[in-house]
Short mmCIF file of C-alpha atoms and ligand atoms in Angstrom, two decimals:
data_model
loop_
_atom_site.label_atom_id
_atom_site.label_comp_id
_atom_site.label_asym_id
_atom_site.label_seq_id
_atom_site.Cartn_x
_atom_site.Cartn_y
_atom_site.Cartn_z
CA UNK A 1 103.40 132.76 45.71
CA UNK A 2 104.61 135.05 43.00
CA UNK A 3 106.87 132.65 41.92
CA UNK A 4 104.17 129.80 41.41
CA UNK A 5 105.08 128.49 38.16
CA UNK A 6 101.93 128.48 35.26
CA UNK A 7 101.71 126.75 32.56
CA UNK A 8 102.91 128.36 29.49
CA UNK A 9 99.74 127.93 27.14
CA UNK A 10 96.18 126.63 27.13
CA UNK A 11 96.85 123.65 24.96
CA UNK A 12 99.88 122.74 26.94
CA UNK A 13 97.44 122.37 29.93
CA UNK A 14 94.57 120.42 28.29
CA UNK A 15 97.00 118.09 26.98
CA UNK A 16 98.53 117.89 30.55
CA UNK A 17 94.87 117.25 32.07
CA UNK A 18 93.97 115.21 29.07
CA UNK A 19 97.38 113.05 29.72
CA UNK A 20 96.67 112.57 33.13
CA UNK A 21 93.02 111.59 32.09
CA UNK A 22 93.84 109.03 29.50
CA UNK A 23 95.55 106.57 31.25
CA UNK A 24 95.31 102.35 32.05
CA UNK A 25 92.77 103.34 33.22
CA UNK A 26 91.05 104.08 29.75
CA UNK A 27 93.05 101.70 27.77
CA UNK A 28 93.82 98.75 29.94
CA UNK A 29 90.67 98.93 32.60
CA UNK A 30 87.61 100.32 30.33
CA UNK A 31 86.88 97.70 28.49
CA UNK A 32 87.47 94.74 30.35
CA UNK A 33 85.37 96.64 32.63
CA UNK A 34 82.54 97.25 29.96
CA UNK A 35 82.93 93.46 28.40
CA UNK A 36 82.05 92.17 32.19
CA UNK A 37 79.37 94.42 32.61
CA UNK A 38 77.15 94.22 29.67
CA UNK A 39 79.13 95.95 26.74
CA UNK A 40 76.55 98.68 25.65
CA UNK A 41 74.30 99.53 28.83
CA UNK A 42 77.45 100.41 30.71
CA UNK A 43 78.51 102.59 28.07
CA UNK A 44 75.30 104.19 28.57
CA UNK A 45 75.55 104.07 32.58
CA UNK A 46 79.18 105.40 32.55
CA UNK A 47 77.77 108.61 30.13
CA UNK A 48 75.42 109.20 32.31
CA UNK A 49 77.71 109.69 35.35
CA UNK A 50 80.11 111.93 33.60
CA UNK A 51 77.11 114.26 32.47
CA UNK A 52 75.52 113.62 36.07
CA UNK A 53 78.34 115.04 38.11
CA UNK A 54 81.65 113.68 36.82
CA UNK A 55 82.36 116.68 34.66
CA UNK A 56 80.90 118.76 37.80
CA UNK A 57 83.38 117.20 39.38
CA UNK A 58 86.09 117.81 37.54
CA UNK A 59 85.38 121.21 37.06
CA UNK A 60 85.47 122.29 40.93
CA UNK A 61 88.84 120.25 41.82
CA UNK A 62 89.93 122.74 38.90
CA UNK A 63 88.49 125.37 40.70
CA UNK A 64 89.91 125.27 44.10
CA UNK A 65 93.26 124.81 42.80
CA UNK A 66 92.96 127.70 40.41
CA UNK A 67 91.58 129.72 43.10
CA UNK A 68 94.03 129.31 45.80
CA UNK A 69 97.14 128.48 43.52
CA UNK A 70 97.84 125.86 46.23
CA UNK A 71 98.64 122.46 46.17
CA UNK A 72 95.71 120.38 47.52
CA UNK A 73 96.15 120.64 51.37
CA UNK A 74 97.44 124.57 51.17
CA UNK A 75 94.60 124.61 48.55
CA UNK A 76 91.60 123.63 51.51
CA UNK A 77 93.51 125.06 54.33
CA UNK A 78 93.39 128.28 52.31
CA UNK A 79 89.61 128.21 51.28
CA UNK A 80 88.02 126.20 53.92
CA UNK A 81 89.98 126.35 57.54
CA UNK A 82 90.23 124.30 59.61
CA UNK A 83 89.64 120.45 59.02
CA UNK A 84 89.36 120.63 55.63
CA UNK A 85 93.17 119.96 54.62
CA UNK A 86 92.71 116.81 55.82
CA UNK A 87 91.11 116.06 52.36
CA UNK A 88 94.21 117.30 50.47
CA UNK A 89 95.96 114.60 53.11
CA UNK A 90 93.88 112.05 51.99
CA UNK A 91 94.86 112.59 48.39
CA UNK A 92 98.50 112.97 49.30
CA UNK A 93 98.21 109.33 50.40
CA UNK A 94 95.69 108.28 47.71
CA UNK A 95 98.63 109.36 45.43
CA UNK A 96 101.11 106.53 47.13
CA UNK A 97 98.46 104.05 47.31
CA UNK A 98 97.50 104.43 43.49
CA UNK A 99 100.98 104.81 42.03
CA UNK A 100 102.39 101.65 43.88
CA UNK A 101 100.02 99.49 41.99
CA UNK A 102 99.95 101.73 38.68
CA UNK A 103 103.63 101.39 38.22
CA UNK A 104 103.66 97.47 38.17
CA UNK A 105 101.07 97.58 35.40
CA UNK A 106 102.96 100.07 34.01
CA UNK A 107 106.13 98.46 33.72
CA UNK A 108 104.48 95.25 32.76
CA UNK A 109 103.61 97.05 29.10
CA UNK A 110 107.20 98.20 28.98
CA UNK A 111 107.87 94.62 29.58
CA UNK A 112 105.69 94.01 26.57
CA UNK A 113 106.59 96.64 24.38
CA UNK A 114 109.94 94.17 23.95
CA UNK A 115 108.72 90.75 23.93
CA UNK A 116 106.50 92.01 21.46
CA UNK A 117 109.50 93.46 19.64
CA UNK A 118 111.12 90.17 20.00
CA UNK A 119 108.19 88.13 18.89
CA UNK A 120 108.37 86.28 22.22
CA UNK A 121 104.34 86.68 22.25
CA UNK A 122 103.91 84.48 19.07
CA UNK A 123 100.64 82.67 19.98
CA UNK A 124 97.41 82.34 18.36
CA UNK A 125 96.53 80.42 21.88
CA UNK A 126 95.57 82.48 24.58
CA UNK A 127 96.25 79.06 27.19
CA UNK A 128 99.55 79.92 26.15
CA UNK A 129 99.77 83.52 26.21
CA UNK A 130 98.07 83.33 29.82
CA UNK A 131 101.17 81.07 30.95
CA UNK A 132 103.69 83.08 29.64
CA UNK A 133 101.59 86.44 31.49
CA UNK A 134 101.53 84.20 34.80
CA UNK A 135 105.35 83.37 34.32
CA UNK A 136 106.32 87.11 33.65
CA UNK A 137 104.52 88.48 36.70
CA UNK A 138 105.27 86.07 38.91
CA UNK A 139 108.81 86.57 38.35
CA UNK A 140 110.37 88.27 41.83
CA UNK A 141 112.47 90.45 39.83
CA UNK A 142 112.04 91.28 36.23
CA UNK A 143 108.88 92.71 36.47
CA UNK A 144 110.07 95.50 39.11
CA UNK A 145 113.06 96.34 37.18
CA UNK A 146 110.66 97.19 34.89
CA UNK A 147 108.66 98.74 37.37
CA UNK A 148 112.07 100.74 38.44
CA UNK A 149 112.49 101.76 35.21
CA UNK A 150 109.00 103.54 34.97
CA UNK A 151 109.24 105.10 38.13
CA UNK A 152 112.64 106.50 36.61
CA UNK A 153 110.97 107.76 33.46
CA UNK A 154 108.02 109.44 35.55
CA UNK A 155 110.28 111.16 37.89
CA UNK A 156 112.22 112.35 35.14
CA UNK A 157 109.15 114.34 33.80
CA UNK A 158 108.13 116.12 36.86
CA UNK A 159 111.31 116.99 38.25
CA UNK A 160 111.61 119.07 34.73
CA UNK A 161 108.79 121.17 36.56
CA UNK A 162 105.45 121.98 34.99
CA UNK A 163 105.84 124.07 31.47
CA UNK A 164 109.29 122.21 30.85
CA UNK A 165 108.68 118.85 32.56
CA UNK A 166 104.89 117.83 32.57
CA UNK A 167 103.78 120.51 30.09
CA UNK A 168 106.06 119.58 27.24
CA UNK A 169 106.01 115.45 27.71
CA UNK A 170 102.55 115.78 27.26
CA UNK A 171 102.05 118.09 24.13
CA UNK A 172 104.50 115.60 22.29
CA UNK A 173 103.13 112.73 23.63
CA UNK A 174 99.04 113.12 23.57
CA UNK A 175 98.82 113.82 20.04
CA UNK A 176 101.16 111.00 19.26
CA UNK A 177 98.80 108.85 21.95
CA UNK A 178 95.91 109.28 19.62
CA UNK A 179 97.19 108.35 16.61
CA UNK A 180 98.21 105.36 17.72
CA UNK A 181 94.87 104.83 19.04
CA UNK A 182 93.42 105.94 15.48
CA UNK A 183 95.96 103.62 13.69
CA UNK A 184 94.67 100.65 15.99
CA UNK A 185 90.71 101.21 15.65
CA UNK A 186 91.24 101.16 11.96
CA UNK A 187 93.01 97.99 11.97
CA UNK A 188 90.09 96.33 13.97
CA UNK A 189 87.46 97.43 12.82
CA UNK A 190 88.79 96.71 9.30
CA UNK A 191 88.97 92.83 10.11
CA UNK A 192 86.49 89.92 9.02
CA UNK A 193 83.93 89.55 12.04
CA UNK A 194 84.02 92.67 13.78
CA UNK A 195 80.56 93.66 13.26
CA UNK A 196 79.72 91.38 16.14
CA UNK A 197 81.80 92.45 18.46
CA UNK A 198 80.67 96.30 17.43
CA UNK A 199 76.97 94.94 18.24
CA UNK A 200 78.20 93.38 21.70
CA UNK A 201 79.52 97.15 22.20
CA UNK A 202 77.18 99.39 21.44
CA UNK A 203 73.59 97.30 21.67
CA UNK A 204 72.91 97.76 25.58
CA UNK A 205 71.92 94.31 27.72
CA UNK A 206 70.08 95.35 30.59
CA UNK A 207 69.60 91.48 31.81
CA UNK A 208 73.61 92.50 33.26
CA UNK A 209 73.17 95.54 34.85
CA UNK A 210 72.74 95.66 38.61
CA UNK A 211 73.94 97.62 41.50
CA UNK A 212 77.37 96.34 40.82
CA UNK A 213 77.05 97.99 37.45
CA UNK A 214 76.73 101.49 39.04
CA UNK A 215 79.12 100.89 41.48
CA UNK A 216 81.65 99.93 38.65
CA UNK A 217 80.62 103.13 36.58
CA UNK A 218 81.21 105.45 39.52
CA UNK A 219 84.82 104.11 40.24
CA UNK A 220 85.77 104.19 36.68
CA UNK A 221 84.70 107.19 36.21
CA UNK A 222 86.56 108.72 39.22
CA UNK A 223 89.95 107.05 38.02
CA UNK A 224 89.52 107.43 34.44
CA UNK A 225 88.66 111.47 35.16
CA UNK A 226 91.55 111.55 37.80
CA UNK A 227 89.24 112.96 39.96
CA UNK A 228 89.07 112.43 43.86
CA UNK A 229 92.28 113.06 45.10
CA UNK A 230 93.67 116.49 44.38
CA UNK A 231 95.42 115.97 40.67
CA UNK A 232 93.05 118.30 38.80
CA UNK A 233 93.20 120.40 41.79
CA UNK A 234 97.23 120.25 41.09
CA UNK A 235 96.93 121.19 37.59
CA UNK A 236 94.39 124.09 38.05
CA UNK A 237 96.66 125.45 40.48
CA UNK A 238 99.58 126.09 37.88
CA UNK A 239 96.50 128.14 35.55
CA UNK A 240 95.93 131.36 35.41
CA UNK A 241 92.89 133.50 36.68
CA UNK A 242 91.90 134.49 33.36
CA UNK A 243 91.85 130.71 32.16
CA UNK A 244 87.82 130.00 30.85
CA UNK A 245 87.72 126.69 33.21
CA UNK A 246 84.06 125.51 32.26
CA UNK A 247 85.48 125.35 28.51
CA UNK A 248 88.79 123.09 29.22
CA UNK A 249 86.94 121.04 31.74
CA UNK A 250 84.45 120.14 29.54
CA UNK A 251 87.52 119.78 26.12
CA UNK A 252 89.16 117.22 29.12
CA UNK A 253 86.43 115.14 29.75
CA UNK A 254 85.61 114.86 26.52
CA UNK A 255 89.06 113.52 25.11
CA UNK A 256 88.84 111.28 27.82
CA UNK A 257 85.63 110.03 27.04
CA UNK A 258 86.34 109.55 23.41
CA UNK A 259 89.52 107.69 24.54
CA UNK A 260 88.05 105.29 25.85
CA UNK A 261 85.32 104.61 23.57
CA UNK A 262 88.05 104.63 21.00
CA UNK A 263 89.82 101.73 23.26
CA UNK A 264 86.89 99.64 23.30
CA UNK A 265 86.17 99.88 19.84
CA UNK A 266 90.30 99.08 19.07
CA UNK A 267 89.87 95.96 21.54
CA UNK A 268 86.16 94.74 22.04
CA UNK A 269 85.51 94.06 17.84
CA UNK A 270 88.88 92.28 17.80
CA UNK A 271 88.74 89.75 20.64
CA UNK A 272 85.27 89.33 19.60
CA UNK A 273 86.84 88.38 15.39
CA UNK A 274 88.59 86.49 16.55
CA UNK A 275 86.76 84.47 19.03
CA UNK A 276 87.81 84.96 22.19
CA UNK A 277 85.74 86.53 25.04
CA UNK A 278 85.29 89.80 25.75
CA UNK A 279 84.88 89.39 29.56
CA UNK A 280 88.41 87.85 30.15
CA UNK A 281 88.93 90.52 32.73
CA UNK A 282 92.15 92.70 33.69
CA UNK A 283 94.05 89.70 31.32
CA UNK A 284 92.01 90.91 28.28
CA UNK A 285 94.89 93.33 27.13
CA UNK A 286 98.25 91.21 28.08
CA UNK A 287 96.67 87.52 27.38
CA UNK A 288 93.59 88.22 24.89
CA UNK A 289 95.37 91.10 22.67
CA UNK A 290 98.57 89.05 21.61
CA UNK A 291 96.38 86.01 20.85
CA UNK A 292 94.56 88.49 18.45
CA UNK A 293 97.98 90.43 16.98
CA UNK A 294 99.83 86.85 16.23
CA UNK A 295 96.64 85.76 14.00
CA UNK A 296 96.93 89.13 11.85
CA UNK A 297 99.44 90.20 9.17
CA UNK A 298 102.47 92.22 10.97
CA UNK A 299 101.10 91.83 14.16
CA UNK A 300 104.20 91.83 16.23
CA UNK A 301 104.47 95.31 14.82
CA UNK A 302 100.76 96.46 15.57
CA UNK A 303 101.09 94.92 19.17
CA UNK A 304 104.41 97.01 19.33
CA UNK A 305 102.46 99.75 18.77
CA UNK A 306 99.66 99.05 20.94
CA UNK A 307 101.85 98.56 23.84
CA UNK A 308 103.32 101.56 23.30
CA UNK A 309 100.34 103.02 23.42
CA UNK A 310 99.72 101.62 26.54
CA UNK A 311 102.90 103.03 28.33
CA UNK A 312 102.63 106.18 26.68
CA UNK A 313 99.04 106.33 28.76
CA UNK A 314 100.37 105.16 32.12
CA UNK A 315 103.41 108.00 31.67
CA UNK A 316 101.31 111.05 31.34
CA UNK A 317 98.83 109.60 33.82
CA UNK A 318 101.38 108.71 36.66
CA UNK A 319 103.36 112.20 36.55
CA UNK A 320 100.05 113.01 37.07
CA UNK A 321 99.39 110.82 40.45
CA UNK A 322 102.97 112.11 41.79
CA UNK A 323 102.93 115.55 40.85
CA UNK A 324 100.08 116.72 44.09
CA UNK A 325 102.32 115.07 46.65
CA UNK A 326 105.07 116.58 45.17
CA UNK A 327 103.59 120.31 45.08
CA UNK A 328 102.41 119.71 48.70
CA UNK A 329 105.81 118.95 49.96
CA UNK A 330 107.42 121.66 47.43
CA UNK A 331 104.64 124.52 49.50
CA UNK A 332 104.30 123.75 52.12
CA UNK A 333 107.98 122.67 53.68
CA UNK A 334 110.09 124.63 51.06
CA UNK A 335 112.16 122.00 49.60
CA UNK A 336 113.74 121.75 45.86
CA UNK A 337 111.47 119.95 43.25
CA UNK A 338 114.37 117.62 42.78
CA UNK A 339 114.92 116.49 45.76
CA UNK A 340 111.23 116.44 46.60
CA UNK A 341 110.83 113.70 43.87
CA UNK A 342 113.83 111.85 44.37
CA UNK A 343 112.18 110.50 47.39
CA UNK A 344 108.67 109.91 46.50
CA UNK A 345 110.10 108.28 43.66
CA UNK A 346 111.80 106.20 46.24
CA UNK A 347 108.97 105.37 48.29
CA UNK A 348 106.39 104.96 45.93
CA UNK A 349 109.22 101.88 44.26
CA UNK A 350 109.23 100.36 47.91
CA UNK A 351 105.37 100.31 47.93
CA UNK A 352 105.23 99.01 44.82
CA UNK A 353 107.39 95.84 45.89
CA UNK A 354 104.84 94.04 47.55
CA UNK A 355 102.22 94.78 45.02
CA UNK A 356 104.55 93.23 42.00
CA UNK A 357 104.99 90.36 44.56
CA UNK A 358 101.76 89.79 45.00
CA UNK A 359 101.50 87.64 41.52
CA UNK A 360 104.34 85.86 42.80
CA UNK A 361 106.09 85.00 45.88
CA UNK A 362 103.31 86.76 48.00
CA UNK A 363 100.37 85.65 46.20
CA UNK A 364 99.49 83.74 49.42
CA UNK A 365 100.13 86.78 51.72
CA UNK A 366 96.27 88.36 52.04
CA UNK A 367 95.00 91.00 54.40
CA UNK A 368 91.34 90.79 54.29
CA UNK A 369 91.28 87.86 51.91
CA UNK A 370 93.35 90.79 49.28
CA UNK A 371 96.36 90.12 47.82
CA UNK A 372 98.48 93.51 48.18
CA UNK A 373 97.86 94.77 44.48
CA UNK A 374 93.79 94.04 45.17
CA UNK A 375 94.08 95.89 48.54
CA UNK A 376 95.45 98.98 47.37
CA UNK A 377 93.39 98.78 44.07
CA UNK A 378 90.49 98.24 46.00
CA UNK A 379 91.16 100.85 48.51
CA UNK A 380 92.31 103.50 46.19
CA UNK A 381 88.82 103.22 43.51
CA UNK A 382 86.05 101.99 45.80
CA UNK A 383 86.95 104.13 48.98
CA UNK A 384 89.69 106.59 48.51
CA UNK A 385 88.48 108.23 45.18
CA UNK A 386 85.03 108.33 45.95
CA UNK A 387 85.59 109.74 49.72
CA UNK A 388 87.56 112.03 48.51
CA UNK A 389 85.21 113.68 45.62
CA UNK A 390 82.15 113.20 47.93
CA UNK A 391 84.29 115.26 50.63
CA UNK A 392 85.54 118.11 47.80
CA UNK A 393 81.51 118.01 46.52
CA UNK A 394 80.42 119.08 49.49
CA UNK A 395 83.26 121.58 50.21
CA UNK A 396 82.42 123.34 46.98
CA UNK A 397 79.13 123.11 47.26
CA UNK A 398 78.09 123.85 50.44
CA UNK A 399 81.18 125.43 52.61
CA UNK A 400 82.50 127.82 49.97
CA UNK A 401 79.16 127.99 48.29
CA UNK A 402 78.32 131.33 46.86
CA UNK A 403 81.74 132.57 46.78
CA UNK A 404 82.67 129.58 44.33
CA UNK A 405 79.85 130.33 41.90
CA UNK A 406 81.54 134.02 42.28
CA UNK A 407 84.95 132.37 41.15
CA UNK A 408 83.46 130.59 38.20
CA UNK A 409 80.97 133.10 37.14
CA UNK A 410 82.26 136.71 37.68
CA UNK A 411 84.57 136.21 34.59
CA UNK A 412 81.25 135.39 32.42
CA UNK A 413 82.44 131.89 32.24
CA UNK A 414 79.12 130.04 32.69
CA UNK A 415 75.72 131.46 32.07
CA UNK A 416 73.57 131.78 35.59
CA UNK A 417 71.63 128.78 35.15
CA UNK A 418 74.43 126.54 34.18
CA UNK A 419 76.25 128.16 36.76
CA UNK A 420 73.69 127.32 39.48
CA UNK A 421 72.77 123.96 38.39
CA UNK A 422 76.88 122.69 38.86
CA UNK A 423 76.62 123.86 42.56
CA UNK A 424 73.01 122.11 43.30
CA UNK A 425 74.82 119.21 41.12
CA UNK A 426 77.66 119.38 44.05
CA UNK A 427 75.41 119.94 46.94
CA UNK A 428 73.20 117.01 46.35
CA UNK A 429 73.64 115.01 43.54
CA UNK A 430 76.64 113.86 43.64
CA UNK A 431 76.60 113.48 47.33
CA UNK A 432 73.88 111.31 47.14
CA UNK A 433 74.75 109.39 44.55
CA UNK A 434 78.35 108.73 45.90
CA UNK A 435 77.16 107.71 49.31
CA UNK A 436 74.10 105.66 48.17
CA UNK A 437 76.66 103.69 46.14
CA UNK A 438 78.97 103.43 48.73
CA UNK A 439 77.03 102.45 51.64
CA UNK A 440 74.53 100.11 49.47
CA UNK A 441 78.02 98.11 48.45
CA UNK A 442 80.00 98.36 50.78
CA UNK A 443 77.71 96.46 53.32
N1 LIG B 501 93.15 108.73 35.02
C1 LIG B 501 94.27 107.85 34.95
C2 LIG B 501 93.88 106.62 34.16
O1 LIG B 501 92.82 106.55 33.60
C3 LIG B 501 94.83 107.51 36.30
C4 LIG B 501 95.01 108.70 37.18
C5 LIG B 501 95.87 109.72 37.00
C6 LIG B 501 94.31 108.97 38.34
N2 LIG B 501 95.72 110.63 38.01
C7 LIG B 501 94.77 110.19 38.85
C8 LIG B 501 93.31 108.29 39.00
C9 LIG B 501 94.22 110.74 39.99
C10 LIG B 501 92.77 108.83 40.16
C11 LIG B 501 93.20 110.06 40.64
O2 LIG B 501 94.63 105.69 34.10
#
């Protein structure tokens, strides 16, 4: 236990929670997400969840892990007894079902960093952008070299262990990561026609918000926040006692947040310039995007830059998804960090075969009416994530309780009523809100 390894400053972990935050998931999913679901009244919705309980959240994974310095089933086992490290389980094997779809998307940007590069993606005509997409990821192979090659470059990072592996990708990487996304917001909002697209974004149209919306909000928030299956646990476990949680969990959420706001301003005002439809779905960034870079001056070189972007994201986010599996194995059964990842690594590539495949060869292969890549994306955000921080809500809130508020408040962390109003916000509101969502659309 001694030897636990910390990390070696305070930025260096905000960054490496910030990194894990800011992901596809901000840049790629957020606002595809938001253009289907009514552009400014799910912006609204969405804030309203992270103040609701998201941050709450966020804050207890950080907790337990902090507490017991444990990865996430040492972590419950520790705090909780018996039963409860079956929720660390759970996000061992949320971590595997996540990263085998994460890493084809992944790779696909890589992909596009160099076509890009090439000017293969030379289009004004998204018909023919959407082809050349199809033809890419329906390809049996090229798309999971690529999707080797990530894996490679992820297991790279967290083998270097925390300060010297995750710690220092990330404090190189996050600042770069938001100056691209600076660089890119200025260009769009800079072009002719934008100021509709920045009226589609920000006025809210409650004619498209239903139950659906909600349900959408909740599971974006969950993956955007990394929340749900033991990663923030993971990275509060390598801080400190002394470390003034409420403060970073709030700094975290925050860059998150502004992330993706930031992403939807850099795409939304664009696509909407230049005529194209803001609701093309999970295409919007690898169909919709080039369309818009070919009709501007040096685009190849902004769309460069944007995929980059992109991959620089999914990195810091999927060291991120591997690294709790990896600590639990590293605990709990002793063995080296290297050796550890070398086979998740492994594993993780093999589960991300038939996920690739499904856009190809496999497309016709469904287990309840899913492709692979649907099933494991739908499993992962609309059950795993959300079972998983309803189940660590109501740890917090209501098995460890008082002693919790103790472990957040003793240090004079959180004034009493803020203090008291996170548990009640654990014991019943997000409960509530979780399962009402997840029974009322799931059935
Ligand atoms: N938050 C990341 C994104 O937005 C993805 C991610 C990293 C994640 N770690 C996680 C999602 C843990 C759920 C749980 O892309």
């Amino acid at each position: 236990m001694s030897t636990r390894e910390h990390w070696g400053s305070r930025f260096g972990f905000i960054m490496a929670a910030a990194g894990s935050a800011v992901g596809l998931g901000n840049i790629w999913r957020f606002p595809y997400i938001t253009g289907e679901n009514g552009g400014g009244a799910f912006l609204v919705i969405y804030l309203g969840i992270v103040i609701g309980f998201g941050l709450s959240l966020m804050m207890a994974e950080m907790l337990v892990g902090r507490s017991a310095q444990r990865n996430p089933v040492g972590a419950f086992r520790q705090l909780g007894g018996k039963g409860w490290p079956l929720v660390g389980f759970l996000g061992v094997l949320t971590g595997f079902v996540i990263l085998s779809f994460y890493i084809v998307v992944a790779g696909w940007t890589l992909s596009y960093i160099g076509q890009m590069a090439r000017g293969l993606l030379h289009s004004r005509y998204p018909a023919v952008l959407g082809s050349a997409f199809e033809g890419f990821v329906a390809d049996p192979w090229r798309p999971l070299a690529y999707a080797a090659v990530f894996m490679v470059l992820v297991a790279w990072v967290v083998t270097g262990g925390i300060s010297r592996g995750i710690e220092r990708a990330n404090r190189w990487l996050m600042p770069i990561l938001f100056l691209l996304l600076l660089v890119l917001v200025t260009r769009a909002l800079t072009l002719p026609g934008a100021a509709q697209g920045m009226a589609f974004y920000l006025t809210p149209d409650w004619s498209k918000v239903d139950g659906g919306t909600f349900f959408a909000a909740i599971s974006q928030v969950f993956f955007s926040f990394s929340i749900g299956m033991g990663t923030m646990l993971t990275y509060g476990s390598y801080l400190s006692l002394r470390e003034n949680l409420p403060r970073s969990a709030l700094t975290v959420g925050a860059l998150d947040c502004l992330a993706a706001f930031l992403s939807g301003l850099m795409v939304i005002p664009a696509v909407f310039a230049f005529g194209f439809s803001p609701s093309a779905g999970p295409g919007l960034t690898f169909i919709t995007l080039p369309a818009v870079f070919a009709a501007l001056p040096g685009g190849d070189l902004f769309g460069m830059l944007f995929f980059t972007l992109l991959a620089i994201a999914a990195l810091t986010s999927a060291v991120s998804i591997l690294e709790p599996l990896v600590s639990y194995v590293i605990d709990e059964h002793g063995l080296p960090r290297r050796v550890v990842v070398a086979g998740a690594s492994v594993v993780c590539f093999l589960l991300a075969v038939p996920a690739s495949l499904s856009f190809g060869p496999w497309s016709e292969v469904t287990v309840f009416g899913k492709t692979w890549f649907d099933l494991m994306d739908f499993l992962a955000n609309n059950l795993m994530l959300p079972v998983g921080g309803l189940l660590t809500a109501l740890f917090v809130g209501w098995v460890w309780g008082r002693p919790a508020l103790t472990a957040l408040s003793n240090e004079h962390q959180l004034h009493q009523p803020w203090a008291v109003a996170w548990l009640w916000i654990l014991r019943v509101v997000a409960p509530v809100a979780i399962t009402w969502i997840l029974i009322t659309n799931l059935s």
